[in-house]
mmCIF file of C-alpha atoms in Angstrom:
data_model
loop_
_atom_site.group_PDB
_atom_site.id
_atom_site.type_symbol
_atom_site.label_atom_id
_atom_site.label_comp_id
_atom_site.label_asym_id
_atom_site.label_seq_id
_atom_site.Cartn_x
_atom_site.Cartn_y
_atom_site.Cartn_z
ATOM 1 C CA UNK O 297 -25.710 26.513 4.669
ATOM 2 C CA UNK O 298 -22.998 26.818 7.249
ATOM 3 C CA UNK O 299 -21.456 24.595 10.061
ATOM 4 C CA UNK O 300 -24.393 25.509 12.835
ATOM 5 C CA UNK O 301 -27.149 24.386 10.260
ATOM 6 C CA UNK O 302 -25.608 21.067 9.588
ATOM 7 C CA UNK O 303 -27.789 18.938 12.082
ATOM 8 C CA UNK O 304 -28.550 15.200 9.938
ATOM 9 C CA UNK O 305 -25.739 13.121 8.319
ATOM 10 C CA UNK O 306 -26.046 11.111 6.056
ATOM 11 C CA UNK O 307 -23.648 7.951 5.508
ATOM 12 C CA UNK O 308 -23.736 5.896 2.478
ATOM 13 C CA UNK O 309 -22.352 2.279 2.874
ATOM 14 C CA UNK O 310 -22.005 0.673 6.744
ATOM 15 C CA UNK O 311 -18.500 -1.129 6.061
ATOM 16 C CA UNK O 312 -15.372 -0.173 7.941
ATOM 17 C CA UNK O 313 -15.384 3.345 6.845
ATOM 18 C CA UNK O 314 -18.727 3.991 6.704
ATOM 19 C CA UNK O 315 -19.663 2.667 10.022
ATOM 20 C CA UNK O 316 -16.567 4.641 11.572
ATOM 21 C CA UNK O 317 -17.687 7.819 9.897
ATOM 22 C CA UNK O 318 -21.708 7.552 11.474
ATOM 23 C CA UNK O 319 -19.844 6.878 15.071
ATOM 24 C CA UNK O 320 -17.532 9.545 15.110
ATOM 25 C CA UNK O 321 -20.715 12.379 13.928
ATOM 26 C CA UNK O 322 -22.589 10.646 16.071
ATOM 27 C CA UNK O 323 -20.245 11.514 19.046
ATOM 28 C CA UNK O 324 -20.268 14.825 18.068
ATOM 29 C CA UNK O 325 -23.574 15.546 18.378
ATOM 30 C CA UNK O 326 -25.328 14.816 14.844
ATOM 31 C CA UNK O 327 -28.279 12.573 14.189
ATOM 32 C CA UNK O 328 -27.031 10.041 11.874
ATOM 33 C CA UNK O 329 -28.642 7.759 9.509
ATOM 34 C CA UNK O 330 -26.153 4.994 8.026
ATOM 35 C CA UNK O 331 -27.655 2.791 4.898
ATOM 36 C CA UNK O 332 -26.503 0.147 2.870
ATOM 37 C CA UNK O 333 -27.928 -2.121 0.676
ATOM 38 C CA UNK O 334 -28.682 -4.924 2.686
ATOM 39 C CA UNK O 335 -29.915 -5.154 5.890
ATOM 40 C CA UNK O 336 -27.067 -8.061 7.084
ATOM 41 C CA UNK O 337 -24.537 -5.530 6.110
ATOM 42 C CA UNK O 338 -26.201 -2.490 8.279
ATOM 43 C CA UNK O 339 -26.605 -4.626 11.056
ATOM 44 C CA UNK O 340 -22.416 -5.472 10.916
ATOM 45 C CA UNK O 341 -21.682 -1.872 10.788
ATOM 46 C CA UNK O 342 -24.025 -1.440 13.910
ATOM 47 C CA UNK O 343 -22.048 -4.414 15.521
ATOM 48 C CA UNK O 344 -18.846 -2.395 14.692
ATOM 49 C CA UNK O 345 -20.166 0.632 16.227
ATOM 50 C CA UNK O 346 -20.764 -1.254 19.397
ATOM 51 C CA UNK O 347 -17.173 -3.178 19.099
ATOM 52 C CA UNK O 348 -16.015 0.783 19.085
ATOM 53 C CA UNK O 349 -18.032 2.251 21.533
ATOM 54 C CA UNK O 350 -17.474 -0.853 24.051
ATOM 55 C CA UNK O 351 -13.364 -0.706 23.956
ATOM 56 C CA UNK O 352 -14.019 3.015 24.377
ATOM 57 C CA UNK O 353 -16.031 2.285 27.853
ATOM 58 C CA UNK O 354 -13.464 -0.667 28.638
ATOM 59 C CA UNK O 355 -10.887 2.033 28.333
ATOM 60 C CA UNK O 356 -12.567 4.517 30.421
ATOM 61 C CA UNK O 357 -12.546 7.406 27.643
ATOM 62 C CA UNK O 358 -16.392 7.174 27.447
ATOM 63 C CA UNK O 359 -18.924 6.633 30.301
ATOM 64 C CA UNK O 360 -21.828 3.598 29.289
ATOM 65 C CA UNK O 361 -24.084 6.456 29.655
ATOM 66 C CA UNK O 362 -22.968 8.580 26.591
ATOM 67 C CA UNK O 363 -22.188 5.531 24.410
ATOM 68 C CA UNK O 364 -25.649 4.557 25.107
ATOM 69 C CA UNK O 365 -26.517 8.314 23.596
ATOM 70 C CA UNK O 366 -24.455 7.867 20.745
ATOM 71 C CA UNK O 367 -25.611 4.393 19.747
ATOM 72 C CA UNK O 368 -29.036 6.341 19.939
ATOM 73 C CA UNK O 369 -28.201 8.843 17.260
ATOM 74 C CA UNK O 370 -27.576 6.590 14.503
ATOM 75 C CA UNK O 371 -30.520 4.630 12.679
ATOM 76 C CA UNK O 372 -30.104 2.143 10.007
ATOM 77 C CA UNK O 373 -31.773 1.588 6.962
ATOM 78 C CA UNK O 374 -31.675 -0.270 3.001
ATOM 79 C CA UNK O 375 -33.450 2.779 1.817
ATOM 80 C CA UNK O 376 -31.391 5.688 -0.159
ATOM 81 C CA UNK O 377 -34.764 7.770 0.254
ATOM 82 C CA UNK O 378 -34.203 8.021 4.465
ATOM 83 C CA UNK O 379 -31.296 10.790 3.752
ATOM 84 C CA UNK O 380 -33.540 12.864 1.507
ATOM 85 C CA UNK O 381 -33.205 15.851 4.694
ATOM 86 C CA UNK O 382 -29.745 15.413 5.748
ATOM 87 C CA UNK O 383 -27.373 17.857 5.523
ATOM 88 C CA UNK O 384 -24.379 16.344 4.742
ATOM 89 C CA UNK O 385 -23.938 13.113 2.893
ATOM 90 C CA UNK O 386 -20.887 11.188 2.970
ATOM 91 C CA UNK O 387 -20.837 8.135 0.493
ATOM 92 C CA UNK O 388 -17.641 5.352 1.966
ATOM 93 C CA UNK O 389 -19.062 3.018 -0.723
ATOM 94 C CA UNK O 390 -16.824 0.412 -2.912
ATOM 95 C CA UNK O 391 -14.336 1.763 -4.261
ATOM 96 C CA UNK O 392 -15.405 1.567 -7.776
ATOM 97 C CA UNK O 393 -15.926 4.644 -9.598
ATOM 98 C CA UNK O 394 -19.669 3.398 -11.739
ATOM 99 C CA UNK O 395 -20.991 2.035 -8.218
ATOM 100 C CA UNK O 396 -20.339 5.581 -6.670
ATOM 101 C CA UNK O 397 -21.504 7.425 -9.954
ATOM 102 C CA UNK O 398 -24.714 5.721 -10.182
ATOM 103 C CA UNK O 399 -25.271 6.520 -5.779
ATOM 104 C CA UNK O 400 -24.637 10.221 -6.774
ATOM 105 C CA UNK O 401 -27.057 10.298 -9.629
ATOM 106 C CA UNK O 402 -29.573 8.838 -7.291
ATOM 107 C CA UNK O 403 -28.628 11.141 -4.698
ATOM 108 C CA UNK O 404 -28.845 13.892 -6.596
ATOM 109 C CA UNK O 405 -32.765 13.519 -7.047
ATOM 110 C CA UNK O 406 -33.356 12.588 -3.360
ATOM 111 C CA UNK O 407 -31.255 15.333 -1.595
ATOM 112 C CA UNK O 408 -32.431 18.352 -0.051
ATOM 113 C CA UNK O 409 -31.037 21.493 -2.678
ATOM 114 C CA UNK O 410 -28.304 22.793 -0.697
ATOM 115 C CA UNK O 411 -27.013 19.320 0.872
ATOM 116 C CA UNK O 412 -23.369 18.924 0.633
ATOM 117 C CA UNK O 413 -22.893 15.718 -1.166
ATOM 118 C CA UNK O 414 -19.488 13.733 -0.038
ATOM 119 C CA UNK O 415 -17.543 11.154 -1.551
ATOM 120 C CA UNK O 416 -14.910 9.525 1.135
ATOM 121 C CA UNK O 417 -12.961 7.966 -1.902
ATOM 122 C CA UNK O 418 -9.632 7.359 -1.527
ATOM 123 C CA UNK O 419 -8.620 7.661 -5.320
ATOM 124 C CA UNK O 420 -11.137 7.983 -7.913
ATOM 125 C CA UNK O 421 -11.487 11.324 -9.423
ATOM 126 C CA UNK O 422 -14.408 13.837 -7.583
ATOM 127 C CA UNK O 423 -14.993 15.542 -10.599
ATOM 128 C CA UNK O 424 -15.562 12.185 -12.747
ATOM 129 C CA UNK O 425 -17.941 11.369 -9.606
ATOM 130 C CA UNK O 426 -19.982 15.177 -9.533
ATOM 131 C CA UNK O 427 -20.965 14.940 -13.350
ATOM 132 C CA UNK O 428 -23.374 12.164 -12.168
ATOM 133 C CA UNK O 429 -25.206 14.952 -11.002
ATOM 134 C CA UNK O 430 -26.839 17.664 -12.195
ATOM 135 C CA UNK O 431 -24.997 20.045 -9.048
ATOM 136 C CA UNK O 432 -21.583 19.470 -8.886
ATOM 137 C CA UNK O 433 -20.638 22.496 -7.098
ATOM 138 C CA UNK O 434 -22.061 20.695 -4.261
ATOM 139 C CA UNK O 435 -20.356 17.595 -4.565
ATOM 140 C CA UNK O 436 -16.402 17.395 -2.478
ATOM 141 C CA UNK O 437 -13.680 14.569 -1.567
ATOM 142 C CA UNK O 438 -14.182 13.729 2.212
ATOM 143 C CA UNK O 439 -11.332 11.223 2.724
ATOM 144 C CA UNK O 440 -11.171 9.916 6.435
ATOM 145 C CA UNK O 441 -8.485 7.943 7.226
ATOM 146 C CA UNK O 442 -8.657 4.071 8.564
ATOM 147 C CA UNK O 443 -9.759 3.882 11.709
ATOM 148 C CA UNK O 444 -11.896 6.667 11.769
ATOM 149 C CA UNK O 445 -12.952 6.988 15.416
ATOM 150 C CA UNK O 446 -8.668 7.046 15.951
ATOM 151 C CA UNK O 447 -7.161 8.981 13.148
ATOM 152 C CA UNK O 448 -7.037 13.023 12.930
ATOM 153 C CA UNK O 449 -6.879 13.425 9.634
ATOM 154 C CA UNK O 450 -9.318 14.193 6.885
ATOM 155 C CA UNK O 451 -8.181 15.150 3.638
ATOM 156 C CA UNK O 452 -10.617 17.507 1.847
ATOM 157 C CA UNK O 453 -10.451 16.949 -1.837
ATOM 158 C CA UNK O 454 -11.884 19.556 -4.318
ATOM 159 C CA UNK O 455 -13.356 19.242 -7.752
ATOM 160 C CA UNK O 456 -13.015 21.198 -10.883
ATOM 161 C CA UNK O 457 -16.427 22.692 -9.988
ATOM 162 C CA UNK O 458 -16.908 22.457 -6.190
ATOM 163 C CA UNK O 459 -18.031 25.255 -4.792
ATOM 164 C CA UNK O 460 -15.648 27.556 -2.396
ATOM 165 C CA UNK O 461 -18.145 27.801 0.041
ATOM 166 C CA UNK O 462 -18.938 23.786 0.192
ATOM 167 C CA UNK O 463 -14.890 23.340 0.477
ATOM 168 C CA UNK O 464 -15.550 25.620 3.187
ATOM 169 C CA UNK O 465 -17.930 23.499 4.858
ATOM 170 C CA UNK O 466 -16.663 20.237 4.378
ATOM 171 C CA UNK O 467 -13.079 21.859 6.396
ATOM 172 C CA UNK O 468 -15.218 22.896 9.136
ATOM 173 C CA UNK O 469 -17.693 19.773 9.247
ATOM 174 C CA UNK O 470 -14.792 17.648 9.542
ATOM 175 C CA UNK O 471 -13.396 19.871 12.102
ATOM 176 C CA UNK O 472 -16.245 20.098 14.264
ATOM 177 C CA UNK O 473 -15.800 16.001 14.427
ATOM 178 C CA UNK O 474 -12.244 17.018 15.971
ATOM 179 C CA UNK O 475 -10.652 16.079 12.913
ATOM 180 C CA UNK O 476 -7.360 17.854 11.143
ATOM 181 C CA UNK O 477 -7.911 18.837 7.492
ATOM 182 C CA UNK O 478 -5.886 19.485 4.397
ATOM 183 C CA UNK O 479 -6.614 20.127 0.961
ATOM 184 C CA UNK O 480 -5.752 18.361 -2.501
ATOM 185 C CA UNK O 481 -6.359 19.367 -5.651
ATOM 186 C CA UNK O 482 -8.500 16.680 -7.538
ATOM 187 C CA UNK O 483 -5.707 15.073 -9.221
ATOM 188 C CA UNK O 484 -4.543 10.950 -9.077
ATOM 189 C CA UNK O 485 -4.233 9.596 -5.028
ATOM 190 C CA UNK O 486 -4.406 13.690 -4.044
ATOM 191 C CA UNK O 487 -1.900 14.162 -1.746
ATOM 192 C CA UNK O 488 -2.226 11.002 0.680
ATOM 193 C CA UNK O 489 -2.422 7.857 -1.802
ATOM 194 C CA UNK O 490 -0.308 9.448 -4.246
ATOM 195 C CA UNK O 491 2.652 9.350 -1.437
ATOM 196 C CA UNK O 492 1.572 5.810 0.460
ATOM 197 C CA UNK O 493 1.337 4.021 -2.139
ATOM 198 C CA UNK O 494 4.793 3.575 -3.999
ATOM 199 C CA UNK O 495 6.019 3.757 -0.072
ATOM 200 C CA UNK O 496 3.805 0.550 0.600
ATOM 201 C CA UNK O 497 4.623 -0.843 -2.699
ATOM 202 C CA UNK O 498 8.845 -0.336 -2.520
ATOM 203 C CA UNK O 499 8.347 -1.715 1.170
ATOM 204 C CA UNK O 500 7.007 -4.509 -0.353
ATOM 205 C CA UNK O 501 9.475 -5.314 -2.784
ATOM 206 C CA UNK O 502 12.532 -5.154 -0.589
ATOM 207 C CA UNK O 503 10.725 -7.821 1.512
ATOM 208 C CA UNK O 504 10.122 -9.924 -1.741
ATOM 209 C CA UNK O 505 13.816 -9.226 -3.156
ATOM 210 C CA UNK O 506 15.665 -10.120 0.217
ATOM 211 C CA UNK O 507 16.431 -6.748 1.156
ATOM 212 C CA UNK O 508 15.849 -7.357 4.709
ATOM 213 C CA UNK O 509 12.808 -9.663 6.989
ATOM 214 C CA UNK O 510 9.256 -7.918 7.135
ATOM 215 C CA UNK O 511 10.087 -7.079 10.686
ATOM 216 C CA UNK O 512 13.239 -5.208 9.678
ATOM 217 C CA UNK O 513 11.760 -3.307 7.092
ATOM 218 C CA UNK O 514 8.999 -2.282 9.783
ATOM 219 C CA UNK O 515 11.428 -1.312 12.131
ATOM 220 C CA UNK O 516 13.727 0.111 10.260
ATOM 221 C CA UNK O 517 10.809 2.629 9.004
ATOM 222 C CA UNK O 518 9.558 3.310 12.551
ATOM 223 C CA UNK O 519 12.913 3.332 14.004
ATOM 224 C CA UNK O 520 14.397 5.353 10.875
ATOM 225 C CA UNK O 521 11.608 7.956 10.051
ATOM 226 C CA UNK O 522 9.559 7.908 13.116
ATOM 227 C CA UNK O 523 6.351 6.822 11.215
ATOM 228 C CA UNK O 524 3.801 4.644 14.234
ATOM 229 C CA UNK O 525 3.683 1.375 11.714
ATOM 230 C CA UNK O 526 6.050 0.307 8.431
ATOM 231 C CA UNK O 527 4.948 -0.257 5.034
ATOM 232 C CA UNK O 528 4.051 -4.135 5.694
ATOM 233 C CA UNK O 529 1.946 -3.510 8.903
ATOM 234 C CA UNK O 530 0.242 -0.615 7.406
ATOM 235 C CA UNK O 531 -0.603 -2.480 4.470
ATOM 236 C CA UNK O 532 -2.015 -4.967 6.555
ATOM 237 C CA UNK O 533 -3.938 -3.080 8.414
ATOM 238 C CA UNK O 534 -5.239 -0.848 5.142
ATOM 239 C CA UNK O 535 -6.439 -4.009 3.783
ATOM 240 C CA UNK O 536 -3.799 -5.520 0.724
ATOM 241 C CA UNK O 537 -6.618 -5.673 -1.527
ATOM 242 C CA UNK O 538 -7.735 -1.738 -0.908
ATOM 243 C CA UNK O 539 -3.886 -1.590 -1.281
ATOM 244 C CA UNK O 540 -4.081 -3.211 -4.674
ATOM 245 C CA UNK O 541 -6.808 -1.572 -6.129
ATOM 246 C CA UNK O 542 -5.252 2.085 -4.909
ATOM 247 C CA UNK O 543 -1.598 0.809 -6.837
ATOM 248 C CA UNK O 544 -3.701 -0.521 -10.023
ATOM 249 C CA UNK O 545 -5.730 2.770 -10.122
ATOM 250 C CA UNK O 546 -2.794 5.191 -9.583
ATOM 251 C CA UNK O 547 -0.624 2.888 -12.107
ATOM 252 C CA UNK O 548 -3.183 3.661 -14.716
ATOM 253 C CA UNK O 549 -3.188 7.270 -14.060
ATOM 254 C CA UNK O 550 0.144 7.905 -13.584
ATOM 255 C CA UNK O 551 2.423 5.186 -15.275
ATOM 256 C CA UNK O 552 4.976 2.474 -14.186
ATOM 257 C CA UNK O 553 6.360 4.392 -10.721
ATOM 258 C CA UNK O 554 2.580 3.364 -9.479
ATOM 259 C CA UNK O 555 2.832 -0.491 -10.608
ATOM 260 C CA UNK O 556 1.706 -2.841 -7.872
ATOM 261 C CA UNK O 557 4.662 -5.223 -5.987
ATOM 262 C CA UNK O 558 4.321 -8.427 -7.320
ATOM 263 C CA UNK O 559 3.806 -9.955 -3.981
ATOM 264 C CA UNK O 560 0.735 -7.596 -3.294
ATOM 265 C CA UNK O 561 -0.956 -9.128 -6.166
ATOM 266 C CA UNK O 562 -0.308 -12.734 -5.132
ATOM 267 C CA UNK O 563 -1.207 -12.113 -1.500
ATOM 268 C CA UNK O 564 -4.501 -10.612 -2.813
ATOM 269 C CA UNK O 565 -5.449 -13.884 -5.307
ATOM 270 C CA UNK O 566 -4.599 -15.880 -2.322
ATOM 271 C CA UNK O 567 -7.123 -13.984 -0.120
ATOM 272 C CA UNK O 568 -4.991 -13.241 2.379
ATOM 273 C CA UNK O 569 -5.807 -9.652 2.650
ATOM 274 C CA UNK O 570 -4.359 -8.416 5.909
ATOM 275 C CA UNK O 571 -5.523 -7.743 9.285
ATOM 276 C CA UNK O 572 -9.480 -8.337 8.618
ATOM 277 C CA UNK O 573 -8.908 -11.909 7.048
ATOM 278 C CA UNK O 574 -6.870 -12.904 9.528
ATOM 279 C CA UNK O 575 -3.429 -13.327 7.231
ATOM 280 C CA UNK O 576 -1.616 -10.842 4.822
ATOM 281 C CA UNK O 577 2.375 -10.212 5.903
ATOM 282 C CA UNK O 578 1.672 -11.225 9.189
ATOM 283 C CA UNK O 579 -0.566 -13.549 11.415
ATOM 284 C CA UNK O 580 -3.720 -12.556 13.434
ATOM 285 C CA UNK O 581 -5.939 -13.736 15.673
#
């Protein structure tokens, strides 16, 4: 298979990511069908999509006439059997390595033979995930980045027994979506977690210890390294319990550098996750 026979995309899970990932190959031309496991949860990640598309016509970077189009492209569905002929399959499930083994394991007898099957995990291990199946060579890290209709990046993470030629693919699938890629090797947070996280995490403790107000931190980070958003905003907007997870999986791969800020973990048992819940460091509406 190569980039001009890639026409159906699959998308496992119609959260945040999920939904993000079946707009953005959607606007690019690909017939997309997003599932999940209930049909309240596919019908969100359709409302999503719409939320998108809308600001995008709002903002007049998208005429009513092609959202319209792209809405069109994407069906929903509860049934893992719907992607059996898509080419690519991109899984932005929970982030919990037995949920995503057991989707691959049922993908793998429901997928057309030379399907490139994706995982858009953001720290479990791709090779752990391919030995669900009995073709691993097919099987690659496709990690979007949060938002996905806004961010450029896609990191491209490759097994101990991905094929070349599906690394191949996945680069320039993600690029035809107008994305940037790089590579990591399959090892701990690859290249993008592995760095974030202890910068979230130290950001966090300074804020905790006194060092300076959540504001100063933030500024001092934007202002000081010329990153868009500091440590506590990001967090926020990553979601502090995605945060938490990332930290607790990396801390048990990697040792005490990766250990969680103390505050993360309380903000997290107090369900005050960020952005989406409406509280984390900051307020929202």
């Amino acid at each position: 298979m190569d980039g001009e026979t890639i026409n159906r995309v699959g998308v496992v899970g119609a959260g945040t990511m999920g939904s993000g990932i079946a707009q953005v190959a959607a606007t690019h031309g690909y017939d997309v069908v997003m599932r999940d496991i209930e049909q309240e949860y596919v019908e969100t990640g359709f409302e999503s999509i719409d939320d998108s598309l809308g600001r995008l016509v709002s903002n007049e970077t998208l005429s009513e006439d092609d959202a319209e189009q792209i809405r069109e492209r994407i069906s929903g569905t509860t049934d893992l059997d719907d992607l059996a002929n898509c080419d690519v399959i991109v899984e932005a499930a929970l982030e919990n390595l037995e949920v995503k083994r057991d989707i691959f394991e049922d993908l793998d007898d429901i997928a057309d033979d030379d399907a490139v099957l994706a995982t858009n995990t953001s720290t479990l291990s791709i090779t752990s995930i391919a030995s669900a199946t009995e073709r691993p060579g097919s099987v690659v890290g496709l990690h979007f980045m949060n938002p996905v209709p806004v961010m450029k990046g896609v990191e491209v993470v490759v097994g101990e027994n991905t094929d070349p030629n599906v690394v191949d693919l996945a680069h320039e699938f993600a690029e035809d979506l107008e994305k940037t890629t790089w590579e990591s090797d399959d090892k701990p947070g690859f290249v993008t977690n592995r760095i974030l996280m202890p910068w979230i995490n130290e950001g966090i403790r300074a804020f905790d210890e006194g060092v300076a107000t959540k504001e100063d931190i933030d500024a001092g980070m934007e202002l000081g390294t010329n990153v868009p958003m500091g440590p506590l905003t990001l967090a926020d907007h990553i979601g502090l319990d995605i945060c938490l997870h990332a930290s607790e999986t990396l801390h048990e791969e990697l040792g005490d550098r990766y250990k969680p800020a103390y505050l993360l973990k309380r903000k997290v048992e107090a369900g005050n996750l960020g952005k989406k819940t409406g509280s984390g460091f900051y307020e929202y509406d």
